[in-house]
Tab-separated table of C-alpha atoms in Angstrom:
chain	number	residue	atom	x	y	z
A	1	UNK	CA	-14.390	6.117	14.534
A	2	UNK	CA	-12.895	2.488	13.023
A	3	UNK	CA	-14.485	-0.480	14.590
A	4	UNK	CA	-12.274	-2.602	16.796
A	5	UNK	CA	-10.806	-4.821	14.425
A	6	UNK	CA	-10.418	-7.679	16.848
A	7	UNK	CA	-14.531	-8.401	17.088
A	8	UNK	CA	-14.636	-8.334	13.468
A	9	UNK	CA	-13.681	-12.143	12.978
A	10	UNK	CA	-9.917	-10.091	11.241
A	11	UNK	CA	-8.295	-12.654	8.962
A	12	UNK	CA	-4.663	-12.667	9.849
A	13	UNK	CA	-1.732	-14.983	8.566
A	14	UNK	CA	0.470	-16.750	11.411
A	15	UNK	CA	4.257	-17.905	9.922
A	16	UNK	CA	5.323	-19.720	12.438
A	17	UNK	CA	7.276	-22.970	11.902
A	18	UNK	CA	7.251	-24.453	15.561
A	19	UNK	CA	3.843	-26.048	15.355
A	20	UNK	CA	3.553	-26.370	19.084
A	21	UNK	CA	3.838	-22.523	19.659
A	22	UNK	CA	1.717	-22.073	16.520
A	23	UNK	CA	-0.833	-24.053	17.807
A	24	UNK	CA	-1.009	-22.337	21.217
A	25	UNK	CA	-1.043	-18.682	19.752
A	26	UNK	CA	-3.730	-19.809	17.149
A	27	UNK	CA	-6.043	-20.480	19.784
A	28	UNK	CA	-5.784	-17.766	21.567
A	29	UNK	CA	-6.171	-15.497	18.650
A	30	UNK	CA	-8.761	-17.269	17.622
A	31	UNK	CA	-10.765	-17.390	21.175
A	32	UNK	CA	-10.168	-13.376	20.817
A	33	UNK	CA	-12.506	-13.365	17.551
A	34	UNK	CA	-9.771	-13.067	14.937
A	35	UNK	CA	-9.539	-15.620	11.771
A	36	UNK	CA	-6.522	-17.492	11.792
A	37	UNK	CA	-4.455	-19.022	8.766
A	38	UNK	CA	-1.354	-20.956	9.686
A	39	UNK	CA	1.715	-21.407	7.472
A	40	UNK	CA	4.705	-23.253	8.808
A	41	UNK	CA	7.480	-21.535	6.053
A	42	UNK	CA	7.737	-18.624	3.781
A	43	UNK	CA	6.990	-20.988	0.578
A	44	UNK	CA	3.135	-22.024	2.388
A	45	UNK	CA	2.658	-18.560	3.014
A	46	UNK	CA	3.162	-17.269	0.070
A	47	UNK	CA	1.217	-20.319	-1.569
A	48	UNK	CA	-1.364	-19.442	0.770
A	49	UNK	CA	-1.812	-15.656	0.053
A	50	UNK	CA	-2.723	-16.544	-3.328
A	51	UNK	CA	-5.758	-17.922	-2.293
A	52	UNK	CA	-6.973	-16.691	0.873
A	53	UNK	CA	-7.074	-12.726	1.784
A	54	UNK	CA	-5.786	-11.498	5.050
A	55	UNK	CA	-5.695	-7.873	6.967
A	56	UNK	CA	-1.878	-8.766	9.045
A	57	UNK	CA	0.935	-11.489	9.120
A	58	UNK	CA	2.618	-12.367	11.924
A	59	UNK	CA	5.986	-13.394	11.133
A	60	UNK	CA	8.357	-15.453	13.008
A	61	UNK	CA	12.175	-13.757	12.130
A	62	UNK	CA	13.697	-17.317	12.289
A	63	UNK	CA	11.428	-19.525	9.322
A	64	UNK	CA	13.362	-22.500	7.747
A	65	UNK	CA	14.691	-21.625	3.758
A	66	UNK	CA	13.574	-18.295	3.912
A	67	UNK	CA	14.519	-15.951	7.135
A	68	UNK	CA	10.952	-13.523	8.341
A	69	UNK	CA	13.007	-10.476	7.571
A	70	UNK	CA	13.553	-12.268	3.320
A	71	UNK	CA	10.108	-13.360	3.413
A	72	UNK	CA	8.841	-9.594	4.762
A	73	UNK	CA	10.552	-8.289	1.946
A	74	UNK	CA	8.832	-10.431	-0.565
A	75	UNK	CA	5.524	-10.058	1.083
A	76	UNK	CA	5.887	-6.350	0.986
A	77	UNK	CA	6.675	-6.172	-2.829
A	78	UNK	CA	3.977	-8.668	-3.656
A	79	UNK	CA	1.156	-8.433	-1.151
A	80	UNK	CA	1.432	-5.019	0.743
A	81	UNK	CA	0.552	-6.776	3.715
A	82	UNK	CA	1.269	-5.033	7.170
A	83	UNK	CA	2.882	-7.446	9.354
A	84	UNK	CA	4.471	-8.219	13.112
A	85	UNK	CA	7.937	-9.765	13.725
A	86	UNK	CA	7.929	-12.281	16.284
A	87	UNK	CA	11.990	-13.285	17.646
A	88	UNK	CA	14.240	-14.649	20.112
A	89	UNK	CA	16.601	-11.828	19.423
A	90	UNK	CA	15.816	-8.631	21.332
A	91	UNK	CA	19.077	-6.814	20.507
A	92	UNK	CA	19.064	-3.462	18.490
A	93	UNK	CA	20.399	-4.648	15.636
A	94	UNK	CA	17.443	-7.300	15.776
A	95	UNK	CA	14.998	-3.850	16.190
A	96	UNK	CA	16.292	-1.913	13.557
A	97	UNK	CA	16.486	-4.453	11.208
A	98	UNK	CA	12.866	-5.748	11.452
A	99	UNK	CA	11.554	-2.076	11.726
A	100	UNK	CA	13.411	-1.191	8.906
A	101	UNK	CA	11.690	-4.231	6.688
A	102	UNK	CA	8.613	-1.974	7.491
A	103	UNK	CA	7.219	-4.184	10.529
A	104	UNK	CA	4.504	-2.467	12.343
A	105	UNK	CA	5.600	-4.135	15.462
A	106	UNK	CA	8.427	-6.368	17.238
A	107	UNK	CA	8.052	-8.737	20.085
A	108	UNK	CA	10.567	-10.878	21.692
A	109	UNK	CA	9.718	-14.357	22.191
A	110	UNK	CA	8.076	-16.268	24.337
A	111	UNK	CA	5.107	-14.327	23.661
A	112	UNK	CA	1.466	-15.284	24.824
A	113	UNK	CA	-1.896	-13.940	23.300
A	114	UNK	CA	-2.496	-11.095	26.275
A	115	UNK	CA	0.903	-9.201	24.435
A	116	UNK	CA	0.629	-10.279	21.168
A	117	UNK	CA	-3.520	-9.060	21.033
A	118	UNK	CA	-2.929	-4.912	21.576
A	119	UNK	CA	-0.128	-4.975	19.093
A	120	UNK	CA	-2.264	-6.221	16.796
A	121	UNK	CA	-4.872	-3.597	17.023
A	122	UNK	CA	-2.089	-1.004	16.821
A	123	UNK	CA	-0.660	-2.277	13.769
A	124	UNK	CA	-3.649	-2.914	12.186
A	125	UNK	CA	-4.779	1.290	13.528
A	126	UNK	CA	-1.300	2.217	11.614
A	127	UNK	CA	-1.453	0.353	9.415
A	128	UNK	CA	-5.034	2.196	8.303
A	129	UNK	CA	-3.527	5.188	9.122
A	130	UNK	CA	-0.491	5.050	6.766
A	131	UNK	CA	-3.610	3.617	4.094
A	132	UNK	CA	-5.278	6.921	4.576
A	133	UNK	CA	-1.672	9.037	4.731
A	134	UNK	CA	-1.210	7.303	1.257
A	135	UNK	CA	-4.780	7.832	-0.598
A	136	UNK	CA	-4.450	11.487	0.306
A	137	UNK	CA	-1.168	11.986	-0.928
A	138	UNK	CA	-2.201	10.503	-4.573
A	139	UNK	CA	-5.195	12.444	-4.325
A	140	UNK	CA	-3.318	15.665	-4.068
A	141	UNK	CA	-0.530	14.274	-6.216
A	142	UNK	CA	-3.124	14.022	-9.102
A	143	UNK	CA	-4.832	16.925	-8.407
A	144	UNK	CA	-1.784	18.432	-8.810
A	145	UNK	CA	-0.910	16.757	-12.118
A	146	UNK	CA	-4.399	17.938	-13.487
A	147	UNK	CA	-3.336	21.300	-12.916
A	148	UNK	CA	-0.280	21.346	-14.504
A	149	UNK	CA	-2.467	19.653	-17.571
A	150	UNK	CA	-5.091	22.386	-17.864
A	151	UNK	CA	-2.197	25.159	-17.518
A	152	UNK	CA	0.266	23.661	-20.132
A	153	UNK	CA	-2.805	23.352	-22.553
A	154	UNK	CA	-4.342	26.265	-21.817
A	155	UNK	CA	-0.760	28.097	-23.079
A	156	UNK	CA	-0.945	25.569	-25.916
A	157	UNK	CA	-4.558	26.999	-27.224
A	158	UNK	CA	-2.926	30.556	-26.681
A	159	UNK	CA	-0.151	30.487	-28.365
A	160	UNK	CA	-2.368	28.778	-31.328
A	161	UNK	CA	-5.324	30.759	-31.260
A	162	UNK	CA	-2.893	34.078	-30.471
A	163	UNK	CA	-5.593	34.685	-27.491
A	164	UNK	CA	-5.088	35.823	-24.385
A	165	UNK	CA	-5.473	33.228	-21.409
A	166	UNK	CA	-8.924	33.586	-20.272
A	167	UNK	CA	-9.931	32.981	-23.982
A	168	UNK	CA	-8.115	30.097	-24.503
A	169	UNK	CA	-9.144	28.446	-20.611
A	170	UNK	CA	-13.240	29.467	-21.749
A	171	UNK	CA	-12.352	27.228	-25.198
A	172	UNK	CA	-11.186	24.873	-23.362
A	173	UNK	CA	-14.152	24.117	-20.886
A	174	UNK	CA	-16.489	24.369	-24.002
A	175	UNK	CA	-14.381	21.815	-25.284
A	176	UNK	CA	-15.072	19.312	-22.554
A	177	UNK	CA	-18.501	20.250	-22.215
A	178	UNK	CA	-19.234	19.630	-25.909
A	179	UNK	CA	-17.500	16.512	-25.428
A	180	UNK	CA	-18.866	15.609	-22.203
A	181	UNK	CA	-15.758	14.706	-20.758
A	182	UNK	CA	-13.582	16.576	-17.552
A	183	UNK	CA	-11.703	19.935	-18.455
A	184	UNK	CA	-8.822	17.564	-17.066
A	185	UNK	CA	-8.905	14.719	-19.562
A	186	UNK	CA	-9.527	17.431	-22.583
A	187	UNK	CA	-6.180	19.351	-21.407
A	188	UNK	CA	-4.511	15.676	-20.644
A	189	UNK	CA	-5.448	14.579	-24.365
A	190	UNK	CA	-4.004	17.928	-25.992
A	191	UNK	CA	-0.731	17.905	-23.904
A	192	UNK	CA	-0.024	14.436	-24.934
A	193	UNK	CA	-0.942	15.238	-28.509
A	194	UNK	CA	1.595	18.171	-28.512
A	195	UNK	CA	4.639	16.313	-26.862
A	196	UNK	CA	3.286	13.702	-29.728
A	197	UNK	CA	4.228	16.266	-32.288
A	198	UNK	CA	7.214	18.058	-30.940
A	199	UNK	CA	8.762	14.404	-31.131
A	200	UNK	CA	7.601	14.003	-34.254
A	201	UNK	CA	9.375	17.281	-35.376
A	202	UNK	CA	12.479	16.240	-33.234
A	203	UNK	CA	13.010	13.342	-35.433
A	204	UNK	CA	12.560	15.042	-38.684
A	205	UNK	CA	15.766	15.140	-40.618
């Protein structure tokens, strides 16, 4: 079970260029426990991220130079950062476009603490959960790949050695035992060694 992520003292970024509404919200958020770091434009923000590390941004849509859904973009590509849209527009075009810069969540201004505090925690939940959705799927993705590695080598050392498979998968292991190294990185090492040569012979006049 996660800990609630609001008791933790969460650092969280607040883009918000009208400084009286910043100011309200960052006391509020930070009477709730959280860590707040203010940035009045896209440019400070960004500025900021580079030396401060934060769990969410909450974005207003309408920031000066840069518009929230630009700067979401850019924060996505650099930082990863999950993040909430704050706007005065609350029509579907407004929704769709915000949800579809990857915004965990979308609230229409004015907005006080008491709405702004459970979004949080649900962005920041799906935010872990899409973390976790992630990790598994390159876990599997390389397992996968390591697979594919120890079979194409595997019919590389037959096809050499003229042996039949479970010959050539037992040289294999003994290989990477010998070695003291994963049957994965052996097979990885000989694969890349053979599409090494078969360009090689490619290229040969």
């Amino acid at each position: 079970m996660r800990a609630d992520p609001l008791s933790t003292g969460l650092p969280v970024l607040l883009v918000e260029d009208d400084r009286l509404f910043a100011a309200t919200l960052r006391l509020g958020l930070e009477a709730a426990g959280l860590q707040v770091y203010l940035a009045p434009s896209a440019e400070d923000a960004l500025a900021l991220l580079d030396t401060v590390a934060v769990r969410l941004a909450i974005i207003d849509e309408g920031l000066p130079g840069c518009s929230g859904v630009e700067f979401a973009a850019r924060l996505r590509e650099r930082h990863g950062l999950p993040f909430i849209f704050l706007t005065a527009c609350n029509s579907s075009a407004c929704v769709e476009r915000a949800i579809g810069e990857g915004a965990l969540a979308f609230l229409v201004k004015p907005v006080d603490v008491t709405q702004l505090l459970p979004m949080i925690s649900t962005a920041l939940a799906r935010s872990a959960e899409l973390a976790d959705l992630r990790a598994n799927r390159d876990q599997l993705q390389s397992a996968l790949d390591q697979e594919r590695d120890i079979s194409i080598a595997t019919g590389i050392v037959m096809a050499r050695m003229n042996i039949d498979h479970q010959a050539a998968f037992e040289l294999l292991r003994r290989a990477a035992r010998s070695s003291r190294r994963k049957l994965a990185e052996v097979a990885r090492e000989l694969v890349v060694s053979r599409g090494t040569a078969l360009q090689h012979e490619t290229c040969m006049p």
